[in-house]
Coordinates of N, CA and C in Angstrom, one line a residue:
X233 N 0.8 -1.2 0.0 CA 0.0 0.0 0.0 C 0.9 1.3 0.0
X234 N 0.4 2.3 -1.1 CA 1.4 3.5 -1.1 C 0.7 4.7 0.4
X235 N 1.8 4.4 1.0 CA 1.9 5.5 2.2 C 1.9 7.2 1.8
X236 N 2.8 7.6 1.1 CA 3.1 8.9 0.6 C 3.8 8.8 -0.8
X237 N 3.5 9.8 -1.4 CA 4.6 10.0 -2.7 C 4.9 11.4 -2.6
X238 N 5.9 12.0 -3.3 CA 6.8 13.3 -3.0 C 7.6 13.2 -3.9
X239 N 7.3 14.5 -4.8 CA 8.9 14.7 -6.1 C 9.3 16.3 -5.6
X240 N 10.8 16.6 -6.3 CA 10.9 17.6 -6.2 C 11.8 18.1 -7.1
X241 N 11.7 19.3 -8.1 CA 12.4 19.5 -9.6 C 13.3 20.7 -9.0
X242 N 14.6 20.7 -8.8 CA 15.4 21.2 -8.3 C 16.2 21.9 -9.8
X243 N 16.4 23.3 -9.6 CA 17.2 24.2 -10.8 C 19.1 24.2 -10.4
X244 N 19.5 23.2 -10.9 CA 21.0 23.3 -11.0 C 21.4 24.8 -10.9
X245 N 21.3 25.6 -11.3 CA 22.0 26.9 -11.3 C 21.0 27.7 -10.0
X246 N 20.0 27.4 -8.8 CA 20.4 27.6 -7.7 C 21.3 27.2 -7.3
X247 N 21.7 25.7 -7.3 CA 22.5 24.9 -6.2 C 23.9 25.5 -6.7
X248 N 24.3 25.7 -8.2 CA 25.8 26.7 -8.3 C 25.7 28.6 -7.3
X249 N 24.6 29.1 -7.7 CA 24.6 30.3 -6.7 C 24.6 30.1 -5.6
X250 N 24.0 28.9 -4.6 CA 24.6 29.0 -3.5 C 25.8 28.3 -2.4
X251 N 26.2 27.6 -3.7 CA 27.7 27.3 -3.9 C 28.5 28.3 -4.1
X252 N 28.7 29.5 -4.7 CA 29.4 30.6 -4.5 C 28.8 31.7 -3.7
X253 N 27.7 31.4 -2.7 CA 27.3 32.5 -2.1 C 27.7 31.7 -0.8
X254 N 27.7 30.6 -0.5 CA 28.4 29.6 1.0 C 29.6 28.8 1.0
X255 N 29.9 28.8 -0.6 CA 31.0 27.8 -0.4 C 30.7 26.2 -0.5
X256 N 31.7 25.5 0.0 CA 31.4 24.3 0.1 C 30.9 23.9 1.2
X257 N 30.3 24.8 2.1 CA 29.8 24.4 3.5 C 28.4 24.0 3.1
X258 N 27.9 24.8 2.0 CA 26.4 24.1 1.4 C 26.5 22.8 1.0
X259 N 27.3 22.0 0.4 CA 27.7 21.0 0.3 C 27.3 20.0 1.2
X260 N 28.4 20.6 2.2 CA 28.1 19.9 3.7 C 26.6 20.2 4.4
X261 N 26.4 20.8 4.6 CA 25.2 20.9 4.9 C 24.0 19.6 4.4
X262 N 24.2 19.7 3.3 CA 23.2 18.9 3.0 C 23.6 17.4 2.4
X263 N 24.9 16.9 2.0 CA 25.4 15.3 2.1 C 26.0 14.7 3.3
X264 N 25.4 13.6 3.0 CA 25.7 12.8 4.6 C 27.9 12.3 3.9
X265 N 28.2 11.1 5.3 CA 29.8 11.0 4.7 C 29.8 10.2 3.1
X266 N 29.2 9.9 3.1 CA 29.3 8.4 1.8 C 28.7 9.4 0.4
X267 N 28.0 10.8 1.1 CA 27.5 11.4 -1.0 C 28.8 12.6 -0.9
X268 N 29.4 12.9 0.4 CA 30.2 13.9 0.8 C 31.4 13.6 0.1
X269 N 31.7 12.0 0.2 CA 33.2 11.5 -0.6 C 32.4 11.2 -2.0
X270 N 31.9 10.9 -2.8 CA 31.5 10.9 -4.2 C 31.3 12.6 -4.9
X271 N 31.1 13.3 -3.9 CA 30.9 15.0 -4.3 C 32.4 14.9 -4.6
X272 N 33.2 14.6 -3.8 CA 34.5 15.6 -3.6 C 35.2 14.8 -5.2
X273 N 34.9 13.8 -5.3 CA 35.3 12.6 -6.3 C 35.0 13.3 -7.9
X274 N 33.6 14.2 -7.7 CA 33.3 14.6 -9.1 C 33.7 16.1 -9.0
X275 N 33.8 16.5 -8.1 CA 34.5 18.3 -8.3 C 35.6 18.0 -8.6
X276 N 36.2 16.5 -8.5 CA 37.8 17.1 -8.5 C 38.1 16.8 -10.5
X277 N 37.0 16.5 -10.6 CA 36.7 16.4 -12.4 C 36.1 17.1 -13.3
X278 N 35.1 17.7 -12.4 CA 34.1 18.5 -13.4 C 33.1 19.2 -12.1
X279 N 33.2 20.5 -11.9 CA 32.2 21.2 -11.1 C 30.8 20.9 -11.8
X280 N 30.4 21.3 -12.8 CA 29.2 20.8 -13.6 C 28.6 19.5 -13.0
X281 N 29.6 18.4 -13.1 CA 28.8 16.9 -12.9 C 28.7 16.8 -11.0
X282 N 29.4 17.8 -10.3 CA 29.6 17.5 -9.0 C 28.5 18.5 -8.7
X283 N 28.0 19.8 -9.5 CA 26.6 20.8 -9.0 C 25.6 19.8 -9.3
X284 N 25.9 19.3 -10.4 CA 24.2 18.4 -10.7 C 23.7 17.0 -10.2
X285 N 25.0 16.7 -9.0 CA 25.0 15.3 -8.5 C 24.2 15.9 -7.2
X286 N 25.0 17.2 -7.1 CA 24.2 17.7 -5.0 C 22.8 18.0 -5.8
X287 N 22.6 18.9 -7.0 CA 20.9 18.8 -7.0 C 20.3 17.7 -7.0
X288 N 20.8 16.4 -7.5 CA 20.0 15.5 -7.4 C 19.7 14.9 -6.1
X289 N 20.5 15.0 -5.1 CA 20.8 14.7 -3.8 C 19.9 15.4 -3.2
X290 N 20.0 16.9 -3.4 CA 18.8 18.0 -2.5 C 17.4 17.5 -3.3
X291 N 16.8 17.5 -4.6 CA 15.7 16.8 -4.6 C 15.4 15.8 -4.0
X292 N 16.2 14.5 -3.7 CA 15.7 13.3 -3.2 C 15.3 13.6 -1.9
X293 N 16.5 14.5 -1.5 CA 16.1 14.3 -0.2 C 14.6 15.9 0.5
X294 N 14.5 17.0 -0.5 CA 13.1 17.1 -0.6 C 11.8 16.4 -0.8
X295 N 12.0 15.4 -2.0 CA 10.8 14.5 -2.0 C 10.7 13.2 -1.2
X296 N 11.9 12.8 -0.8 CA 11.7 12.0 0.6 C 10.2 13.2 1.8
X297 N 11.4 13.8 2.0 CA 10.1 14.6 3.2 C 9.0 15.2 3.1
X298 N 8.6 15.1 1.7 CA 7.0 15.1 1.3 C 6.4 14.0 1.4
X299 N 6.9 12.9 0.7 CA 6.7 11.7 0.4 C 6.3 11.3 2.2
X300 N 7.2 11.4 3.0 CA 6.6 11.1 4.7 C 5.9 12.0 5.4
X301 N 5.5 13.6 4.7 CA 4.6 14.3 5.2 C 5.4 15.3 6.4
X302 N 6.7 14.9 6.0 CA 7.3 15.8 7.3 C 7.5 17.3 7.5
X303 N 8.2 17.3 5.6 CA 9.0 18.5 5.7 C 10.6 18.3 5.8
X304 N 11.0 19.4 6.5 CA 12.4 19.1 6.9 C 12.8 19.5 8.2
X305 N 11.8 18.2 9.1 CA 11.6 18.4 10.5 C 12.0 17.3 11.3
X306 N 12.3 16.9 12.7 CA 12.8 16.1 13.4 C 11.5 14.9 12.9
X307 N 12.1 14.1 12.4 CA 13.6 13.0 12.5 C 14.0 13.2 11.3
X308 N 13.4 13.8 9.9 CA 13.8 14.3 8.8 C 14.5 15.8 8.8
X309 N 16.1 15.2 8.2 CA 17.2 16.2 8.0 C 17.7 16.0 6.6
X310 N 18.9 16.7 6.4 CA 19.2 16.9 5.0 C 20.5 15.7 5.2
X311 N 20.7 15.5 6.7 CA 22.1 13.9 6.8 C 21.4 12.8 7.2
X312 N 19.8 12.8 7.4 CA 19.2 11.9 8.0 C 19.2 10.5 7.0
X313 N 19.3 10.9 5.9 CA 19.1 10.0 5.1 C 20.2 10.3 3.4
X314 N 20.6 9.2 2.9 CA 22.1 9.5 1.9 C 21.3 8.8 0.6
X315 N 21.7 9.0 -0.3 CA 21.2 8.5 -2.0 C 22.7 7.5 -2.4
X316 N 22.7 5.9 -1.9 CA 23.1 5.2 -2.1 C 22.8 4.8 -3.8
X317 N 24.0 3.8 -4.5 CA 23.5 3.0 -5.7 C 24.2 1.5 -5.2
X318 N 22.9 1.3 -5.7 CA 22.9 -0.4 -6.3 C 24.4 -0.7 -7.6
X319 N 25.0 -2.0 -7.2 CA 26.4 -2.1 -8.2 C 25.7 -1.8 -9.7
X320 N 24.4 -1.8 -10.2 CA 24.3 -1.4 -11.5 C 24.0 0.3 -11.5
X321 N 24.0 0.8 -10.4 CA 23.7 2.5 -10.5 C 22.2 3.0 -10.1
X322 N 21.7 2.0 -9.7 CA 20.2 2.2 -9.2 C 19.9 2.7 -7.9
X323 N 19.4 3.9 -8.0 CA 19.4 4.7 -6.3 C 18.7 4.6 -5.6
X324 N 19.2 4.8 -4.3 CA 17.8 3.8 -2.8 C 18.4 5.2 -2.0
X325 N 17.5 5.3 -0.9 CA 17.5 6.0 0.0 C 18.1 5.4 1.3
X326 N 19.1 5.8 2.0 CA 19.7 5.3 3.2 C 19.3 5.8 4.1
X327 N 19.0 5.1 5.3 CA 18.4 6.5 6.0 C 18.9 6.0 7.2
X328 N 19.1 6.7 8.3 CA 19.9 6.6 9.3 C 19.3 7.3 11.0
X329 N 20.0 6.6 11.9 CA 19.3 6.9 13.1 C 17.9 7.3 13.6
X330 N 17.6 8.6 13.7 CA 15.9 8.5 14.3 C 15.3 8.4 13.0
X331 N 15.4 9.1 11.6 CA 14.8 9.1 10.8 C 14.4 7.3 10.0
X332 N 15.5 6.5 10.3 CA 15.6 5.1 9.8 C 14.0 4.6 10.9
X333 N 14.5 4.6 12.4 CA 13.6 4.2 13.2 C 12.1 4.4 13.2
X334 N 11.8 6.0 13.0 CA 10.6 6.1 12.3 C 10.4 5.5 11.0
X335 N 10.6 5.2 10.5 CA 10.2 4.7 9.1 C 10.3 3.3 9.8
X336 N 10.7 2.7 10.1 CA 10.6 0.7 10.7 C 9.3 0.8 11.7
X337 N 9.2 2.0 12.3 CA 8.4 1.7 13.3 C 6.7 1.8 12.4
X338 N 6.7 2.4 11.2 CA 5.4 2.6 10.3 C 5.7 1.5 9.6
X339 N 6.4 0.6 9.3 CA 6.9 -0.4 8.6 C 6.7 0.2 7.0
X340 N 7.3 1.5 6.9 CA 7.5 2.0 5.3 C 9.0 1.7 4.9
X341 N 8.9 2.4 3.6 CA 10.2 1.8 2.8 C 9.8 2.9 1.6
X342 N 10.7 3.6 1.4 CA 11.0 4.5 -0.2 C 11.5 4.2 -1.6
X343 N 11.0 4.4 -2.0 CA 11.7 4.1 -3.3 C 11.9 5.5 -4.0
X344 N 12.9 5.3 -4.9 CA 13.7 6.4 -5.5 C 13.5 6.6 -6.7
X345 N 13.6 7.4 -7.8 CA 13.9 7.6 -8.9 C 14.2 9.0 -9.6
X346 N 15.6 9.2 -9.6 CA 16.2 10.1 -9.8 C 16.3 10.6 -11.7
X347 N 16.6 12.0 -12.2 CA 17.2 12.0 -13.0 C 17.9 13.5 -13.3
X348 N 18.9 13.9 -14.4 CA 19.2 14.9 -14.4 C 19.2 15.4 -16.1
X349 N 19.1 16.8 -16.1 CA 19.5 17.0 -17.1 C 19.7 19.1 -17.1
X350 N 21.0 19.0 -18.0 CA 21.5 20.0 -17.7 C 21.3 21.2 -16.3
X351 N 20.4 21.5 -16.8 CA 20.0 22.8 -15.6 C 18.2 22.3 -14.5
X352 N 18.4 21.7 -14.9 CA 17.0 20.7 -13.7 C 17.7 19.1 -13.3
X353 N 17.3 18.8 -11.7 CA 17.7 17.7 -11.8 C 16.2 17.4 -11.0
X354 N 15.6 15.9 -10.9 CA 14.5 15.5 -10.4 C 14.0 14.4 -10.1
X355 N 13.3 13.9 -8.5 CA 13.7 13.4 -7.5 C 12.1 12.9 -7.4
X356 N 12.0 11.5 -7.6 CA 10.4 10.9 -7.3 C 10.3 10.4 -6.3
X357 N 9.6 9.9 -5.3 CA 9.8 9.0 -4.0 C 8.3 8.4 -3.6
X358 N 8.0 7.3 -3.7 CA 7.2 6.6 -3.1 C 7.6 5.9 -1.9
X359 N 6.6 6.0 -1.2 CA 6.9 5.2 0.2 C 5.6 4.3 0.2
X360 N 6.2 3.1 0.7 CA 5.2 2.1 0.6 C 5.4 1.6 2.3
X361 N 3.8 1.0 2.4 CA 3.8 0.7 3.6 C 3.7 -0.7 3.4
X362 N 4.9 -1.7 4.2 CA 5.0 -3.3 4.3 C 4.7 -3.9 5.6
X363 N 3.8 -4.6 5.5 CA 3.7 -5.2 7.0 C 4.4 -6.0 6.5

């Protein structure tokens, strides 16, 4: 049974303005350790593919907290949960400490589906509830 769904169409060229208006601390702010070391991995190649990797990261993790009705409120944060792939590239939602716990305790689960292109990147999320 679908619990919530939540997308969110995120404009690459915010996430570069407030990349030069914060620095890399926006970065941090919003990737947990595991998307923090793949960011640093594509900036050190192409700022382009490393701005449109954090938008797709800031959508997911926007339509995650629609998709659960929260927002971006306790137990949902912007490190509560990371955009893992599957060995073929397929992305899942990780989700960690309180925010993992609530979601086991509703016995839900998200699913992902990401994509990018040039100056939009965008972020689908169904949450299904499994007993």
């Amino acid at each position: 049974m679908i619990a919530g769904i939540g997308t969110d169409l995120c404009d690459v060229r915010r996430i570069d303005a407030a990349l030069r208006r914060h620095g890399l601390r926006f970065a941090q702010r919003i990737l947990g350790p595991q998307e923090w070391a793949e960011f640093e991995r594509r900036l050190a190649t192409s700022s382009a593919r490393a701005h449109r990797y954090l938008a797709t990261r800031f959508a997911a993790k926007e339509a995650l907290a629609k998709a659960i009705g929260l927002g971006m409120r306790h137990p949902m944060g912007w490190q509560a949960c990371e955009v893992v792939s599957d060995p073929l590239g397929r992305p899942a939602l990780q989700c960690h400490g309180a925010l993992a716990a609530w979601l086991a305790q509703r016995q839900w689960q998200a699913h992902l589906s990401l994509t990018d292109e040039a100056h939009h990147a965008l972020a689908f999320v169904v949450v299904e509830h499994q007993p």
